Coordinates of C-alpha atoms and ligand atoms in Angstrom, one line a residue:
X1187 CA -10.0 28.0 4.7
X1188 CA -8.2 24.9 3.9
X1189 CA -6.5 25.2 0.6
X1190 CA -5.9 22.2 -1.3
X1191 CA -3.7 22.3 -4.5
X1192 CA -3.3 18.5 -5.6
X1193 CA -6.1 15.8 -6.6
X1194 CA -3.9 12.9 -5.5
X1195 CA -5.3 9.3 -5.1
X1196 CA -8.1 7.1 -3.6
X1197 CA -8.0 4.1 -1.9
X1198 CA -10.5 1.1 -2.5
X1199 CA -11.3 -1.9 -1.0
X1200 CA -11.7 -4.9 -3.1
X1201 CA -13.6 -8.1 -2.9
X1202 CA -11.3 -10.4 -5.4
X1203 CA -7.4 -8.1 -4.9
X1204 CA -5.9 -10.5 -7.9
X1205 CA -8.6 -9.9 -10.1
X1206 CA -9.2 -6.1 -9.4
X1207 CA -5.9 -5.7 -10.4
X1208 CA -6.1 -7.7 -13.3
X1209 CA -9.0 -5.5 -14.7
X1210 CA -7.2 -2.3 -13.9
X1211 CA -3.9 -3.7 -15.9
X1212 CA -6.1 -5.5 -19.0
X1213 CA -8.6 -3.3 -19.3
X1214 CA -8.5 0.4 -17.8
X1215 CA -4.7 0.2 -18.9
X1216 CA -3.5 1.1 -15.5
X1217 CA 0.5 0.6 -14.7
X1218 CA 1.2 -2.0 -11.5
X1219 CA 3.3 0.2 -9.8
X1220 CA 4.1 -1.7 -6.4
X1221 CA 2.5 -4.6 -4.5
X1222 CA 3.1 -3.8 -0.8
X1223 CA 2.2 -5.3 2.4
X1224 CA -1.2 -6.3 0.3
X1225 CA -1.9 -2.5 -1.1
X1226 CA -1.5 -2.8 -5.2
X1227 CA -0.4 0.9 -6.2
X1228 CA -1.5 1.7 -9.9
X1229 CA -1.5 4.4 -11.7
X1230 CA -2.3 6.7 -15.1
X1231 CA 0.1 9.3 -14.8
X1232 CA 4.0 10.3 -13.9
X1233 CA 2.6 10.8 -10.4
X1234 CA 3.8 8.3 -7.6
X1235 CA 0.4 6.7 -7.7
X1236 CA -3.2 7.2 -8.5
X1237 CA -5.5 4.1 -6.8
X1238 CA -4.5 1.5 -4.5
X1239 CA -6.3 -1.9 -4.0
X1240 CA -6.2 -3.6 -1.0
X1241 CA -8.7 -6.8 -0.1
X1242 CA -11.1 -5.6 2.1
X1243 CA -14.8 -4.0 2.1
X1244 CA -16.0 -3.0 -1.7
X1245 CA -17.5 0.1 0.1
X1246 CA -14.3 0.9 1.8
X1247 CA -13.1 3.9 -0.1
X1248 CA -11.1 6.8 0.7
X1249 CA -10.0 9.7 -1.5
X1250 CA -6.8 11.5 -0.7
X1251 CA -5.9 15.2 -1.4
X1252 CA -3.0 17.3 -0.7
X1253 CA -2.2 20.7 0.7
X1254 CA 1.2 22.4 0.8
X1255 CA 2.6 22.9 4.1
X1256 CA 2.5 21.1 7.6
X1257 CA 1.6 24.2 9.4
X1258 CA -1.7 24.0 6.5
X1259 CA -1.8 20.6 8.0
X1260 CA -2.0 21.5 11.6
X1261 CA -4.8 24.5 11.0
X1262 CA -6.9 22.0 9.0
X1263 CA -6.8 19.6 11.9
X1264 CA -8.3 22.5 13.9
X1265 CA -10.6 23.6 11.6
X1266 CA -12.1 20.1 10.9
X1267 CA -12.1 19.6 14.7
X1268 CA -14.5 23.0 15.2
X1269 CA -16.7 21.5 13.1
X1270 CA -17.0 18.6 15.1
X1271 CA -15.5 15.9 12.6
X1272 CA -13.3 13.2 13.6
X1273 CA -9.8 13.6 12.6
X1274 CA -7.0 11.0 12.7
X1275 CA -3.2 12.1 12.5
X1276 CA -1.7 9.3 10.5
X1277 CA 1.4 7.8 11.8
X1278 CA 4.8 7.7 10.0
X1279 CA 4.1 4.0 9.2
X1280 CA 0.1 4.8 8.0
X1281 CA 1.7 7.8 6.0
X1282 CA 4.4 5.5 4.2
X1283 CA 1.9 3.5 3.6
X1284 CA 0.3 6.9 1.2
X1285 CA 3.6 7.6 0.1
X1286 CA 3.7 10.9 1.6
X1287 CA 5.4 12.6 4.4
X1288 CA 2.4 13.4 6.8
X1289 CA -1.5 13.5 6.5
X1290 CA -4.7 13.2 8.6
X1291 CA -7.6 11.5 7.8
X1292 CA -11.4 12.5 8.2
X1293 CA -14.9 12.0 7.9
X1294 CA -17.1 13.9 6.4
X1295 CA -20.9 14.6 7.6
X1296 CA -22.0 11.8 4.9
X1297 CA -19.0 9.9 6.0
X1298 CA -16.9 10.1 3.2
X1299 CA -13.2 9.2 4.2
X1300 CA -10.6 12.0 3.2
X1301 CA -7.0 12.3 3.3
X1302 CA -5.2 15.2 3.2
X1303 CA -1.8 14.9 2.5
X1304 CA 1.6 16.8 2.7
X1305 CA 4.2 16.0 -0.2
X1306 CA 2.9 13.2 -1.3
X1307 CA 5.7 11.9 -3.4
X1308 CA 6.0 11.9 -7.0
X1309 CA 8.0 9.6 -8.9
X1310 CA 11.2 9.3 -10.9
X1311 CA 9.7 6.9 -13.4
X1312 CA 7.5 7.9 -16.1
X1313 CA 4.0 6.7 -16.2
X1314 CA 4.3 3.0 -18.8
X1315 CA 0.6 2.3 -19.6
X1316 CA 0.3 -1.5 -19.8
X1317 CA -2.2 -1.0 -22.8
X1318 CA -2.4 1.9 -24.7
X1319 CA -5.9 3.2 -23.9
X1320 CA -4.6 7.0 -24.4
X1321 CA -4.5 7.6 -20.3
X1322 CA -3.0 11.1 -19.5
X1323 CA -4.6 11.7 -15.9
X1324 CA -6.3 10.9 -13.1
X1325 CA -8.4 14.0 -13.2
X1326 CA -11.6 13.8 -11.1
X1327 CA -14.1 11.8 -9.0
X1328 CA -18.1 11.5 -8.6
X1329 CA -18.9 11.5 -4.7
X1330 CA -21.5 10.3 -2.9
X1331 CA -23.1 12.5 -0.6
X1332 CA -26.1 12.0 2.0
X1333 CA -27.0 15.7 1.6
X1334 CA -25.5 17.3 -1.4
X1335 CA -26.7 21.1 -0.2
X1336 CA -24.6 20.7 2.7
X1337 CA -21.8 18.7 1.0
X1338 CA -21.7 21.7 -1.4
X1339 CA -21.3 24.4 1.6
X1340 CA -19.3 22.6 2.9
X1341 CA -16.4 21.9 0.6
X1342 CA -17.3 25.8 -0.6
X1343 CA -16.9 27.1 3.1
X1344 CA -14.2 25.0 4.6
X1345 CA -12.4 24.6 1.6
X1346 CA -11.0 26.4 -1.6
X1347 CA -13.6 24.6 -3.5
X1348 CA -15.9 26.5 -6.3
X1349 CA -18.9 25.6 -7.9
X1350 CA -18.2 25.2 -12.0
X1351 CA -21.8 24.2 -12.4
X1352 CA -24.8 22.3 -11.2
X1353 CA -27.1 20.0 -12.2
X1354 CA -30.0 19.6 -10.5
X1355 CA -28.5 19.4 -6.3
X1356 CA -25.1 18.3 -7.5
X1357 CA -22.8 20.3 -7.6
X1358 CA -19.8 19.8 -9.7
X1359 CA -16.9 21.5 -7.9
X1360 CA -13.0 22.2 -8.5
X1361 CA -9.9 23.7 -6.6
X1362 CA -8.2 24.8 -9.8
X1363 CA -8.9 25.2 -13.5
X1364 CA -10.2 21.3 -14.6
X1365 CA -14.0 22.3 -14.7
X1366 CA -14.5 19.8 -11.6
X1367 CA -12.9 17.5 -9.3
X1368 CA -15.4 16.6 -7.0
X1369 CA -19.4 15.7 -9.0
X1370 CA -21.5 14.9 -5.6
X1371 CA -24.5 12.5 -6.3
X1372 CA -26.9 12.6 -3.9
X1373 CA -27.6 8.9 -1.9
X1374 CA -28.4 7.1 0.6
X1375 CA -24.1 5.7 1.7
X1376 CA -20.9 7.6 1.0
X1377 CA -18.3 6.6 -1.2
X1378 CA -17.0 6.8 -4.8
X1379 CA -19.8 6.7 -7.8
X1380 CA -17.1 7.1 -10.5
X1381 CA -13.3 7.3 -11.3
X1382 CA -12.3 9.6 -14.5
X1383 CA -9.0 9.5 -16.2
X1384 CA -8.6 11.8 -18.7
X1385 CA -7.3 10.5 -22.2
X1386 CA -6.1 12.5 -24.9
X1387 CA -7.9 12.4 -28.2
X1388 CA -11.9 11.5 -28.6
X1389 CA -10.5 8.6 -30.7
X1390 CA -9.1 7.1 -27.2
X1391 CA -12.7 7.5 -26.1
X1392 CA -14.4 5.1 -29.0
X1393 CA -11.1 3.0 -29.6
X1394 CA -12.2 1.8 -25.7
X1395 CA -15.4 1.9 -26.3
X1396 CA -14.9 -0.8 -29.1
X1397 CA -12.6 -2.6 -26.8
X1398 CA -14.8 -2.6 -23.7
X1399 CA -17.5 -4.5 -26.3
X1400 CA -15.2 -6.7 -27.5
X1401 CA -14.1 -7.8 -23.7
X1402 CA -18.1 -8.3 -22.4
X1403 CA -17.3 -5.2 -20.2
X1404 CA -20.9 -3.6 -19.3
X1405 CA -21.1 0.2 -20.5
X1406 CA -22.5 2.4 -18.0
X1407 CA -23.0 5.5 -20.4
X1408 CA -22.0 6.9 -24.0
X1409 CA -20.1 7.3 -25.6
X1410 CA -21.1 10.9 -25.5
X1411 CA -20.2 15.0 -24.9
X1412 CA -20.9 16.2 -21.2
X1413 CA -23.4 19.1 -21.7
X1414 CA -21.7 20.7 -18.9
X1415 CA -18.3 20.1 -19.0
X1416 CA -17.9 19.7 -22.8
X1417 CA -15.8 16.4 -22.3
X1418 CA -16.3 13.4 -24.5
X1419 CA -16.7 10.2 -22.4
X1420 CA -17.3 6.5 -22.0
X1421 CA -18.3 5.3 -18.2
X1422 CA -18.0 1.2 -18.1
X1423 CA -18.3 -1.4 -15.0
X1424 CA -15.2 -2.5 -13.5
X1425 CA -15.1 -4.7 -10.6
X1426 CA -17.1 -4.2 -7.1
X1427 CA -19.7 -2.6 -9.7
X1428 CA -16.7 0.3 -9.6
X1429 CA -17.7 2.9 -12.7
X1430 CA -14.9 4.0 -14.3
X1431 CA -14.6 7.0 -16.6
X1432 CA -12.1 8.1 -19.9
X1433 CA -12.5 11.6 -20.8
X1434 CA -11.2 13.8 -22.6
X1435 CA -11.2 17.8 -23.7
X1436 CA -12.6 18.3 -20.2
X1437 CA -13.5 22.6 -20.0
X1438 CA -11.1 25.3 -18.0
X1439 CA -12.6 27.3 -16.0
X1440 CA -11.0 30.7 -14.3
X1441 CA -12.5 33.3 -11.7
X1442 CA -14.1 34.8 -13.8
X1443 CA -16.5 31.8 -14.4
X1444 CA -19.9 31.8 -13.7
X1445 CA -21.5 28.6 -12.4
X1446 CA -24.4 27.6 -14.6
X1447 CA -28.2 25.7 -13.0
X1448 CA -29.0 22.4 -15.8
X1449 CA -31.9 20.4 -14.9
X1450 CA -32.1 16.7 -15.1
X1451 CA -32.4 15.4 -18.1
X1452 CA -30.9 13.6 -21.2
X1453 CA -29.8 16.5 -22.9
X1454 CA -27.3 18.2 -19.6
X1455 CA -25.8 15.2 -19.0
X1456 CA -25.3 14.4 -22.9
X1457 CA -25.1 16.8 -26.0
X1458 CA -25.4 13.8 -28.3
X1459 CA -28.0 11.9 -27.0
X1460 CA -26.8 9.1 -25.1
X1461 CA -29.6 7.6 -22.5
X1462 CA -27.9 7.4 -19.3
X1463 CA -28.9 6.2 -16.3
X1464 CA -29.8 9.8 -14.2
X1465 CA -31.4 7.9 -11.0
X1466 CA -27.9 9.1 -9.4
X1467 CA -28.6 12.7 -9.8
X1468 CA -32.0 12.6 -7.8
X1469 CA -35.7 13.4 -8.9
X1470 CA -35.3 13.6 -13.2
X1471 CA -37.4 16.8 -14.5
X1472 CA -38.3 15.0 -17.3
Ligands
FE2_2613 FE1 -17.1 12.0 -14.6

C-alpha cells in the first residue's frame, strides 16, 4: 500500500508559455513564483508551488503527489513495477527541477503521468495572490481515465485512496479528509479535465464569476452547490481549453463515512440547478 499524505502540484504543457501565464496571473490570480530554465512555477498557497507551465504539448500533463519517506519511495517503485507499470527514478537534476529531494515518475494503465515525491519543499514566503480572487488552496483535480472501474481499484488497492462518493462510474476519491482529491471522468486520453482551488467565502465564488463575464472568459459551469460535495463553485476556460475550478466549503469526510451511488443528472452534480455539461461523466440517466 502506497501511502500518500500530500496533494502537491501538476505540471502542464502549454501551447502560448507567455500567455498561459498571463491568464494564470490576471485572471485565476495565481502568484509567478519563479521562471526557470522555461518552467513558470505558480502558485495559490504558502506551498513552494502548485502548477508549472512549460511550452510544450497542451496534452502533456502530469500530476505530482508526495509520500513521506525514501524507504516509502523505494517500496512504491516495487510495487508499481509488479504491476507491470513503467517507473522512472528521477535524477537529482529532474528532481530539482520539482523542487523536491527525490521522486519517480509513472504511468498509469490510462497513461496518466504521476509523480510521487519525497519532501517536496515548502516555502519561506507567504503565498501574495496577484489579484485578490479569495485563493486559499490548491485542493483537488478531475482525472481522466480510459476505464474508471479499474482507475477506481486501482488507486483503492495500490494506494491509501477511498471512495467519498460516486456518481455514475466516477469515482470521486481522497487520501485524507477534503471529500476528494482525485474525480476520474471517464474518456477516451488521459490527462487533467479540471484544476480546483479552493477560496474562502461563496462571495469569492460570484465576485469571479462577475469578473470572469466582465473579462470574455467562457464559463464552463455555475455558479452552483456540488450535490455531492456540498461545495459552491464556478468552472471557467483557461487556456489550452484548461477548466479551472474555485470552490469553496468543500465537505470532510472521516472513516466513518459511507460512500454514497448519485446518478447522472442535473440535480447530483448541482443543488441549485445549474445546466452543466455532463457528457464527461459518461451515459446521462436522464
Ligand atoms: Fe472539481
Amino acid at each position: 500500500m502506497i501511502n500518500v499524505t500530500g496533494f502537491r502540484y501538476c505540471r502542464l504543457g502549454t501551447a502560448n508559455l507567455e500567455e498561459t501565464v498571463k491568464f494564470a496571473k490576471d485572471i485565476i490570480g495565481l502568484e509567478l513564483v519563479d521562471i526557470k530554465d522555461g518552467f513558470a512555477y505558480m502558485r495559490g498557497d504558502d506551498r513552494d508551488h502548485n502548477i508549472v507551465y512549460f511550452q510544450g504539448d497542451p496534452n502533456d500533463h502530469t500530476v505530482g503527489l508526495s509520500i513521506e519517506t525514501f524507504d516509502e519511495l523505494d517500496a512504491a517503485e516495487s510495487t508499481l513495477k509488479e504491476q507491470g507499470l513503467t517507473v522512472h527514478r528521477g535524477s537529482d537534476a529532474e528532481a530539482a527541477a520539482r523542487r523536491c529531494m527525490g521522486y519517480i515518475n509513472f504511468k498509469d494503465n490510462s497513461g496518466n503521468s504521476i509523480d510521487l515525491t519525497v519532501r517536496p519543499f515548502a516555502s519561506g514566503k507567504r503565498y501574495f495572490p496577484s489579484r485578490d480572487a479569495g485563493i486559499t488552496e490548491y485542493s483537488h483535480i478531475g482525472l481522466r481515465v480510459t476505464n474508471p472501474r479499474e482507475a477506481e481499484k486501482f488507486w483503492s488497492n495500490e494506494f491509501n485512496f477511498k471512495t467519498s462518493d460516486w456518481i455514475g462510474w466516477s469515482a470521486l476519491m481522497t487520501f485524507d479528509q477534503v471529500h476528494h482529491r482525485f474525480a476520474l471522468f471517464p474518456s477516451d486520453r488521459p490527462g487533467i479535465q479540471h484544476i480546483n482551488f479552493q477560496v474562502a467565502e461563496t462571495d469569492d465564488i460570484m465576485k469571479s464569476n462577475y469578473f470572469l463575464m466582465d473579462r470574455q472568459v467562457r464559463i464552463q459551469a455555475g455558479p452552483g452547490r456540488h450535490s455531492l460535495s456540498g461545495a459552491r463553485f464556478v468552472y471557467y476556460y483557461g487556456p489550452d481549453n484548461m477548466i479551472y475550478e474555485y470552490s469553496c466549503g468543500v465537505r470532510m469526510v472521516d472513516e466513518t463515512w459511507k460512500p454514497r451511488q448519485f446518478p447522472i443528472n442535473d440535480a447530483a452534480f448541482c443543488a441549485w440547478g445549474s445546466r452543466p455539461d455532463l457528457d464527461i461523466l459518461g451515459p446521462s440517466s436522464k
